[in-house]
XYZ file of C-alpha atoms in Angstrom:
353
model
C 0.000 0.000 0.000
C 1.335 3.419 -0.877
C 1.249 6.195 1.658
C -0.375 8.279 -1.063
C -3.468 6.138 -0.991
C -6.468 7.615 0.786
C -7.611 4.295 2.218
C -5.652 4.773 5.467
C -7.022 8.207 6.367
C -9.983 6.835 8.231
C -7.671 5.199 10.773
C -6.204 8.632 11.739
C -9.439 10.557 12.074
C -9.728 9.731 15.775
C -6.381 11.389 16.631
C -5.685 15.148 17.015
C -3.824 17.530 19.386
C -6.446 17.136 22.097
C -5.330 13.546 22.628
C -1.835 14.644 23.826
C -1.310 14.523 27.583
C 1.617 16.513 29.113
C 2.633 16.902 32.731
C 2.250 20.578 33.779
C 5.464 22.516 34.553
C 4.762 25.282 37.076
C 8.024 27.106 36.317
C 7.402 27.106 32.574
C 3.858 28.350 33.066
C 4.926 31.211 35.340
C 5.462 34.449 33.394
C 8.943 35.955 33.676
C 9.315 39.220 35.559
C 12.179 41.496 36.610
C 10.281 42.713 39.647
C 11.876 41.768 42.939
C 10.203 41.448 46.334
C 10.029 44.791 48.137
C 11.110 43.259 51.469
C 9.230 45.954 53.347
C 9.895 44.060 56.582
C 13.700 44.236 56.190
C 15.772 45.559 59.090
C 18.833 47.774 58.634
C 22.098 46.509 60.127
C 25.820 47.282 60.131
C 28.116 44.739 58.471
C 30.843 44.014 61.030
C 32.838 41.448 59.081
C 32.943 39.011 56.192
C 34.109 35.415 56.391
C 33.835 32.934 53.511
C 30.495 34.063 52.199
C 28.949 34.725 55.599
C 28.380 38.222 56.945
C 28.292 39.261 60.594
C 25.636 41.961 60.918
C 24.720 44.107 63.932
C 20.984 44.840 64.267
C 19.253 47.280 66.588
C 22.222 49.664 66.836
C 21.343 52.855 68.653
C 18.200 51.406 70.238
C 17.592 49.636 73.521
C 20.350 47.306 74.655
C 17.914 44.389 74.600
C 17.123 45.004 70.924
C 20.768 44.984 69.816
C 21.936 41.612 68.503
C 24.505 40.150 66.131
C 23.381 37.766 63.414
C 24.941 35.754 60.613
C 23.609 36.410 57.120
C 24.124 35.232 53.558
C 23.943 37.273 50.364
C 20.721 37.182 48.343
C 21.013 35.840 44.810
C 20.160 39.201 43.240
C 23.214 40.754 44.982
C 25.743 38.265 43.636
C 27.432 41.014 41.572
C 27.264 43.618 44.343
C 30.278 43.777 46.685
C 29.316 43.767 50.363
C 32.084 44.974 52.680
C 32.685 45.820 56.307
C 30.900 49.031 57.234
C 28.022 48.626 54.795
C 24.489 49.400 55.958
C 22.572 46.305 54.854
C 18.872 45.450 54.528
C 18.357 42.041 56.119
C 15.420 39.617 56.176
C 14.900 36.040 57.353
C 15.747 34.648 60.761
C 16.981 37.726 62.633
C 16.910 36.248 66.124
C 20.677 35.838 66.350
C 20.316 32.402 67.915
C 22.795 29.625 67.157
C 22.135 28.121 63.740
C 19.988 31.035 62.547
C 20.712 32.624 59.188
C 19.451 35.895 57.746
C 19.685 37.120 54.177
C 21.070 40.447 52.926
C 18.712 41.747 50.246
C 20.027 45.270 49.734
C 22.766 47.791 50.506
C 22.027 51.408 51.424
C 23.832 54.249 49.647
C 27.399 54.610 50.919
C 28.760 57.880 52.282
C 32.351 56.861 51.464
C 34.247 53.947 49.968
C 37.932 53.319 50.690
C 39.617 51.394 47.882
C 43.052 50.317 46.727
C 44.527 48.447 43.767
C 47.300 45.858 43.631
C 49.603 48.392 41.962
C 49.389 51.728 40.171
C 48.751 50.158 36.775
C 46.004 47.807 37.979
C 42.537 49.113 37.153
C 40.868 46.430 39.285
C 40.057 48.032 42.619
C 39.835 46.271 45.975
C 37.162 47.695 48.244
C 38.472 47.887 51.823
C 35.673 49.443 53.841
C 32.468 51.449 53.378
C 31.034 54.433 55.277
C 34.205 55.279 57.219
C 34.751 58.983 57.897
C 38.264 58.772 59.383
C 41.483 56.907 58.593
C 44.081 56.338 61.292
C 47.437 55.727 59.605
C 49.783 53.750 61.856
C 53.542 53.873 61.250
C 56.542 52.931 63.412
C 59.440 55.237 64.146
C 61.705 52.200 63.710
C 61.534 48.416 63.262
C 60.289 48.678 60.536
C 61.525 52.038 59.291
C 58.771 54.554 58.430
C 58.032 55.046 54.722
C 56.966 58.546 53.747
C 55.807 57.462 50.284
C 53.462 54.828 51.690
C 51.905 57.399 54.030
C 51.486 59.763 51.075
C 49.543 57.046 49.297
C 47.289 56.535 52.297
C 46.633 60.276 52.345
C 45.748 60.313 48.653
C 43.364 57.363 49.033
C 41.735 58.909 52.109
C 41.146 62.343 50.620
C 40.010 60.834 47.317
C 37.343 58.965 49.334
C 36.397 62.017 51.408
C 37.862 60.559 54.614
C 39.723 62.620 57.243
C 43.249 61.243 57.859
C 44.942 60.924 61.269
C 48.480 59.698 61.998
C 49.981 57.775 64.921
C 53.714 57.020 65.183
C 54.511 54.006 67.354
C 57.804 52.789 68.882
C 59.085 56.323 69.480
C 61.201 54.865 72.296
C 63.350 53.259 69.560
C 63.874 56.349 67.386
C 63.040 60.033 67.213
C 60.291 60.601 64.594
C 60.932 64.345 64.248
C 62.631 64.138 60.849
C 59.930 61.835 59.543
C 57.151 64.148 60.753
C 58.738 67.156 59.023
C 57.650 65.557 55.774
C 54.031 66.267 56.705
C 54.359 69.811 57.968
C 51.692 72.105 56.558
C 49.076 69.375 56.342
C 45.880 69.458 58.382
C 46.899 66.201 60.028
C 46.464 65.346 63.717
C 49.484 63.360 64.919
C 49.814 61.045 67.932
C 53.042 59.474 69.195
C 53.292 56.204 71.115
C 56.107 54.477 72.994
C 56.391 51.274 74.996
C 54.477 51.832 78.225
C 53.257 55.235 77.017
C 50.471 54.471 74.565
C 48.108 57.476 74.198
C 44.943 55.365 74.410
C 42.770 58.110 75.921
C 43.905 60.788 73.441
C 43.329 58.546 70.434
C 40.049 57.365 71.927
C 38.767 60.940 72.108
C 39.316 61.243 68.346
C 37.319 58.056 67.755
C 34.110 59.061 69.554
C 31.244 59.541 67.135
C 33.302 58.364 64.152
C 33.885 55.249 62.083
C 37.683 55.022 61.825
C 39.567 52.601 59.602
C 43.035 51.638 60.860
C 45.684 51.074 58.167
C 49.401 50.461 58.283
C 52.417 48.440 57.242
C 52.747 44.978 58.760
C 54.618 45.001 62.072
C 54.036 48.649 63.052
C 51.885 47.778 66.078
C 48.445 48.406 64.614
C 46.837 45.327 66.147
C 48.488 46.085 69.492
C 46.897 49.528 69.411
C 43.506 48.065 68.503
C 43.704 45.619 71.412
C 44.502 48.475 73.800
C 41.564 50.562 72.567
C 39.071 47.685 72.450
C 39.624 45.256 75.346
C 38.609 41.794 74.279
C 39.312 42.438 70.582
C 42.005 39.737 70.634
C 43.534 40.800 67.344
C 46.621 38.718 66.627
C 49.963 40.486 66.979
C 53.263 39.592 65.346
C 56.885 40.611 65.088
C 59.295 42.052 62.543
C 61.718 39.769 60.707
C 65.251 40.766 61.764
C 66.699 39.858 58.364
C 64.191 41.440 55.963
C 62.884 44.178 58.251
C 59.354 43.250 57.212
C 56.448 42.637 59.504
C 54.447 39.453 59.450
C 50.779 39.661 58.408
C 48.738 38.892 61.535
C 45.268 40.328 60.878
C 43.831 38.406 57.937
C 40.437 40.084 57.644
C 38.759 43.457 58.004
C 36.508 43.705 61.045
C 34.542 46.448 62.847
C 34.929 46.697 66.629
C 33.045 49.037 68.935
C 35.134 51.519 70.897
C 33.553 52.534 74.205
C 34.987 55.579 75.966
C 35.825 55.507 79.695
C 32.937 56.251 82.075
C 34.039 59.837 82.674
C 34.038 60.478 78.900
C 30.783 59.025 77.585
C 30.556 58.118 73.936
C 31.511 55.430 71.484
C 32.788 54.914 67.969
C 33.836 52.205 65.564
C 37.355 50.872 65.020
C 37.782 49.079 61.686
C 40.935 46.978 61.755
C 42.405 45.961 58.390
C 45.176 43.529 57.422
C 48.647 45.059 57.214
C 49.885 45.909 53.724
C 53.317 46.594 52.242
C 51.986 48.484 49.209
C 48.948 50.571 48.432
C 48.148 50.936 44.732
C 46.299 54.000 43.474
C 45.280 52.718 40.056
C 41.652 53.641 40.787
C 42.413 57.290 41.624
C 42.120 59.969 38.981
C 45.415 61.904 38.669
C 43.734 65.289 39.045
C 42.534 64.271 42.506
C 46.014 63.553 43.839
C 46.812 67.240 44.379
C 43.941 67.468 46.890
C 45.945 65.317 49.307
C 48.634 68.026 49.492
C 46.490 70.895 50.778
C 49.309 73.409 51.273
C 50.550 72.805 47.708
C 47.036 72.863 46.268
C 46.655 76.480 47.437
C 49.794 77.491 45.506
C 48.726 75.469 42.446
C 45.658 77.698 42.054
C 48.012 80.118 40.277
C 49.072 77.508 37.711
C 47.928 77.812 34.082
C 44.998 75.695 32.976
C 45.981 72.132 32.182
C 49.200 72.301 34.219
C 50.546 68.829 35.042
C 52.451 70.103 38.138
C 55.311 67.802 37.217
C 58.975 68.787 37.536
C 59.210 69.631 33.816
C 55.948 71.646 33.680
C 56.405 75.159 32.261
C 55.018 78.148 34.183
C 54.001 75.857 37.051
C 53.465 77.917 40.205
C 54.731 75.049 42.333
C 58.032 74.792 40.487
C 58.423 78.572 40.580
C 57.797 78.623 44.328
C 60.396 75.887 44.780
C 62.944 77.804 42.695
C 62.318 80.974 44.712
C 62.833 79.123 47.995
C 59.271 79.825 49.150
C 58.439 76.231 50.036
C 61.115 75.536 52.616
C 62.784 72.177 53.200
C 59.588 70.410 54.228
C 57.667 71.910 51.321
C 60.287 70.721 48.851
C 59.986 67.200 50.226
C 56.201 67.374 49.882
C 56.503 68.654 46.304
C 58.899 65.824 45.457
C 56.412 63.306 46.839
C 53.562 64.859 44.867
C 55.536 64.859 41.620
C 56.622 61.249 42.125
C 52.966 60.238 42.409
C 51.983 62.333 39.405
C 54.751 60.738 37.348
C 53.196 57.346 38.091
C 50.041 58.480 36.345
C 51.789 60.235 33.444
C 49.955 58.055 30.906
C 46.596 59.256 32.263
C 47.347 62.980 32.180
């Protein structure tokens, strides 16, 4: 029989699409939408630390002591491309009891007032976010063991002022060396300076500067940053290390960034936040725009207002008011050192100018 014959058509008349039976698929039948849940019941908390995909979040801050609690939270799927860092103000839902085994979920991040960043080196455009919503940076250096590095401090200053953060400076181990020559490098800056020696740590003076602020502590490995944090926040238990006698380098002891509450002595009521960060030996500024670097050198920025438009402020720049002031001897020894530091940083970004 040929398939062209009509004799077989009668056998197929009883079959059509209505005879097909398919198992329903709820997901396939659900229309796609980009709308996300509003999470109107979300609470706002402070991210205190991050550890392997889990976030420690403080809820109830500023309210009754009974309402304040620390929970563990995970990141919601829709935030997988959004960095969440220490200091963030997060919207949290889920189990917010804080009991053992409970887990909340971060579903949003509030707008940040500041964002401190660094890159691996000056040519790296990939930025590493260090902390959010800090308004102060305490730069910790040692007068000796390891030797203080003016250029590294300059980089901290640039990163701080680029982020809109007020810088502070503490020099530790002043019983080993006199930091006067080192501090001359920063004369003319609006920079509050503390000095610390063995047995003479200015805990109360530094603590006064922390009240009402969120302060990120940064510094080279081995300068005594964690020791200072432990003195300011009893019970912090931040690991401390030593300096290698051969290389002169400090050993990394703090491996993560964490927020710790500073509580002032009873006679000086108030509190603040200490954000301890791992020690670093370099601080790349690949994320900073070159024109913003001058803002870190406030006393030079005032002179640079007399420069012609488009001035690079580098050593070979013609009609540069900074170079003219240096040639006329108007900057002084400390000013010349500051100008050299500025021009070294600007030279790093020559390809961006």
